[in-house]
Amino acid sequence: QVQLVESGGGLVQAGGSLRLSCAASGRALSNFAMGWFRQAPGKEREFVSAINWSADLTSYADSMKGRFTISRDNAKNTVYLQMNSLKPEDTAVYYCAAKQGYSGSYYLEYDYWGQGTQVTVSS
């Protein structure tokens, strides 16, 4: 069992930056591929980014490429999402998730989820 706790969300103006963290407990994070997803009110959960266990393979949704960066520190059991040039349409609850095997972009592939952290971008 893996417990995931996100932090770092908040209110930021358009063009600003936030860094989200996802701290894991229960099992070593190095056993898992990790993903970030987001969900805005009335919308489906959306893929943001993913990283494999060794951090040498990352992927991003098209709208996040060049603005968001995913990284991980297995020694600290933590995954990060650096978000730059934020836009009002980035407003959502952001979730981190863990899965064994290869990283993926489909949320149903993931076995463990955090409770989410709210990101609000004002115009």
C-alpha atoms as a printed R data frame, in Angstrom:
    type eleno elety resid chain resno       x      y       z
1   ATOM     1    CA   GLN     A     1   0.000  0.000   0.000
2   ATOM     2    CA   VAL     A     2   1.194  3.488  -0.864
3   ATOM     3    CA   GLN     A     3  -0.083  6.700   0.664
4   ATOM     4    CA   LEU     A     4   0.358  9.873  -1.367
5   ATOM     5    CA   VAL     A     5   0.025 13.423  -0.089
6   ATOM     6    CA   GLU     A     6   0.134 16.423  -2.411
7   ATOM     7    CA   SER     A     7   1.100 19.919  -1.347
8   ATOM     8    CA   GLY     A     8   2.098 23.223  -2.881
9   ATOM     9    CA   GLY     A     9  -1.159 24.299  -4.444
10  ATOM    10    CA   GLY     A    10  -2.589 27.766  -4.001
11  ATOM    11    CA   LEU     A    11  -3.708 30.962  -5.671
12  ATOM    12    CA   VAL     A    12  -1.413 32.538  -8.249
13  ATOM    13    CA   GLN     A    13  -1.767 35.182 -10.933
14  ATOM    14    CA   ALA     A    14  -1.589 34.300 -14.594
15  ATOM    15    CA   GLY     A    15   2.027 34.003 -15.681
16  ATOM    16    CA   GLY     A    16   3.134 32.911 -12.236
17  ATOM    17    CA   SER     A    17   4.630 29.651 -11.015
18  ATOM    18    CA   LEU     A    18   3.902 26.962  -8.481
19  ATOM    19    CA   ARG     A    19   5.739 23.824  -7.468
20  ATOM    20    CA   LEU     A    20   3.655 20.879  -6.404
21  ATOM    21    CA   SER     A    21   5.060 18.076  -4.285
22  ATOM    22    CA   CYS     A    22   3.795 14.556  -3.765
23  ATOM    23    CA   ALA     A    23   5.191 12.750  -0.746
24  ATOM    24    CA   ALA     A    24   4.826  8.985  -0.545
25  ATOM    25    CA   SER     A    25   4.810  6.662   2.427
26  ATOM    26    CA   GLY     A    26   4.234  2.992   2.959
27  ATOM    27    CA   ARG     A    27   6.491  1.737   0.202
28  ATOM    28    CA   ALA     A    28   9.547  3.008  -1.601
29  ATOM    29    CA   LEU     A    29   8.571  5.307  -4.424
30  ATOM    30    CA   SER     A    30  11.345  3.873  -6.578
31  ATOM    31    CA   ASN     A    31   9.088  0.874  -7.205
32  ATOM    32    CA   PHE     A    32   6.522  3.004  -9.023
33  ATOM    33    CA   ALA     A    33   5.967  5.113 -12.072
34  ATOM    34    CA   MET     A    34   4.293  8.363 -11.101
35  ATOM    35    CA   GLY     A    35   1.790 10.613 -12.774
36  ATOM    36    CA   TRP     A    36   0.133 13.965 -12.262
37  ATOM    37    CA   PHE     A    37  -3.477 14.486 -13.278
38  ATOM    38    CA   ARG     A    38  -5.894 17.342 -12.822
39  ATOM    39    CA   GLN     A    39  -9.621 17.806 -12.684
40  ATOM    40    CA   ALA     A    40 -11.546 21.024 -13.100
41  ATOM    41    CA   PRO     A    41 -15.183 21.372 -11.994
42  ATOM    42    CA   GLY     A    42 -17.517 19.668 -14.428
43  ATOM    43    CA   LYS     A    43 -14.667 18.144 -16.418
44  ATOM    44    CA   GLU     A    44 -13.084 14.725 -16.612
45  ATOM    45    CA   ARG     A    45  -9.788 13.915 -14.969
46  ATOM    46    CA   GLU     A    46  -7.019 14.978 -17.339
47  ATOM    47    CA   PHE     A    47  -3.461 13.719 -17.770
48  ATOM    48    CA   VAL     A    48  -0.770 16.267 -16.993
49  ATOM    49    CA   SER     A    49   2.558 14.466 -16.836
50  ATOM    50    CA   ALA     A    50   4.223 11.179 -15.964
51  ATOM    51    CA   ILE     A    51   7.676  9.927 -15.057
52  ATOM    52    CA   ASN     A    52   9.096  6.428 -14.895
53  ATOM    53    CA   TRP     A    53  10.772  4.985 -11.827
54  ATOM    54    CA   SER     A    54  14.301  5.951 -12.855
55  ATOM    55    CA   ALA     A    55  13.353  9.455 -14.051
56  ATOM    56    CA   ASP     A    56  14.859  8.965 -17.498
57  ATOM    57    CA   LEU     A    57  11.505  8.957 -19.244
58  ATOM    58    CA   THR     A    58   8.945 11.732 -18.905
59  ATOM    59    CA   SER     A    59   5.801 12.632 -20.798
60  ATOM    60    CA   TYR     A    60   3.480 15.627 -20.884
61  ATOM    61    CA   ALA     A    61   0.113 16.563 -22.218
62  ATOM    62    CA   ASP     A    62   0.510 18.856 -25.214
63  ATOM    63    CA   SER     A    63  -0.839 21.922 -23.437
64  ATOM    64    CA   MET     A    64   1.732 21.537 -20.650
65  ATOM    65    CA   LYS     A    65   4.835 20.961 -22.750
66  ATOM    66    CA   GLY     A    66   7.394 23.681 -22.234
67  ATOM    67    CA   ARG     A    67   5.601 25.039 -19.157
68  ATOM    68    CA   PHE     A    68   5.520 22.121 -16.703
69  ATOM    69    CA   THR     A    69   8.388 19.926 -15.543
70  ATOM    70    CA   ILE     A    70   8.024 16.664 -13.654
71  ATOM    71    CA   SER     A    71  10.835 15.308 -11.523
72  ATOM    72    CA   ARG     A    72  11.363 12.894  -8.688
73  ATOM    73    CA   ASP     A    73  13.720 12.281  -5.798
74  ATOM    74    CA   ASN     A    74  13.478  8.632  -4.843
75  ATOM    75    CA   ALA     A    75  15.723  9.154  -1.831
76  ATOM    76    CA   LYS     A    76  13.117 11.587  -0.479
77  ATOM    77    CA   ASN     A    77  10.175  9.512  -1.729
78  ATOM    78    CA   THR     A    78   8.840 12.623  -3.428
79  ATOM    79    CA   VAL     A    79   7.676 13.629  -6.891
80  ATOM    80    CA   TYR     A    80   7.454 17.238  -8.039
81  ATOM    81    CA   LEU     A    81   5.614 19.205 -10.661
82  ATOM    82    CA   GLN     A    82   7.095 22.593 -11.483
83  ATOM    83    CA   MET     A    83   4.458 24.721 -13.199
84  ATOM    84    CA   ASN     A    84   5.496 27.921 -14.963
85  ATOM    85    CA   SER     A    85   3.625 30.427 -17.117
86  ATOM    86    CA   LEU     A    86   0.379 29.418 -15.488
87  ATOM    87    CA   LYS     A    87  -2.886 30.249 -17.217
88  ATOM    88    CA   PRO     A    88  -6.422 30.564 -15.843
89  ATOM    89    CA   GLU     A    89  -7.314 27.346 -17.682
90  ATOM    90    CA   ASP     A    90  -4.781 25.514 -15.497
91  ATOM    91    CA   THR     A    91  -7.134 25.992 -12.563
92  ATOM    92    CA   ALA     A    92  -8.029 22.559 -11.189
93  ATOM    93    CA   VAL     A    93  -7.432 20.088  -8.413
94  ATOM    94    CA   TYR     A    94  -4.110 18.399  -9.099
95  ATOM    95    CA   TYR     A    95  -3.595 14.774  -8.121
96  ATOM    96    CA   CYS     A    96  -0.523 12.606  -8.033
97  ATOM    97    CA   ALA     A    97  -0.817  8.901  -8.678
98  ATOM    98    CA   ALA     A    98   1.385  5.813  -8.606
99  ATOM    99    CA   LYS     A    99   1.460  2.641 -10.650
100 ATOM   100    CA   GLN     A   100   3.790 -0.285 -11.048
101 ATOM   101    CA   GLY     A   101   5.429 -0.901 -14.371
102 ATOM   102    CA   TYR     A   102   5.693  1.667 -17.116
103 ATOM   103    CA   SER     A   103   4.388  5.203 -16.788
104 ATOM   104    CA   GLY     A   104   1.186  5.976 -18.649
105 ATOM   105    CA   SER     A   105  -1.289  8.729 -19.421
106 ATOM   106    CA   TYR     A   106  -4.568  6.928 -18.716
107 ATOM   107    CA   TYR     A   107  -5.807  7.553 -15.203
108 ATOM   108    CA   LEU     A   108  -7.357  4.097 -14.822
109 ATOM   109    CA   GLU     A   109  -3.864  2.585 -15.103
110 ATOM   110    CA   TYR     A   110  -2.918  4.073 -11.747
111 ATOM   111    CA   ASP     A   111  -3.439  2.203  -8.521
112 ATOM   112    CA   TYR     A   112  -2.792  4.779  -5.816
113 ATOM   113    CA   TRP     A   113  -3.967  8.383  -5.570
114 ATOM   114    CA   GLY     A   114  -3.465 11.344  -3.330
115 ATOM   115    CA   GLN     A   115  -6.252 13.562  -2.074
116 ATOM   116    CA   GLY     A   116  -5.403 16.403  -4.449
117 ATOM   117    CA   THR     A   117  -4.273 19.994  -4.072
118 ATOM   118    CA   GLN     A   118  -6.152 22.994  -5.443
119 ATOM   119    CA   VAL     A   119  -4.447 25.262  -7.947
120 ATOM   120    CA   THR     A   120  -6.236 28.482  -8.835
121 ATOM   121    CA   VAL     A   121  -4.866 30.848 -11.457
122 ATOM   122    CA   SER     A   122  -6.410 34.298 -11.601
123 ATOM   123    CA   SER     A   123  -6.467 36.407 -14.733
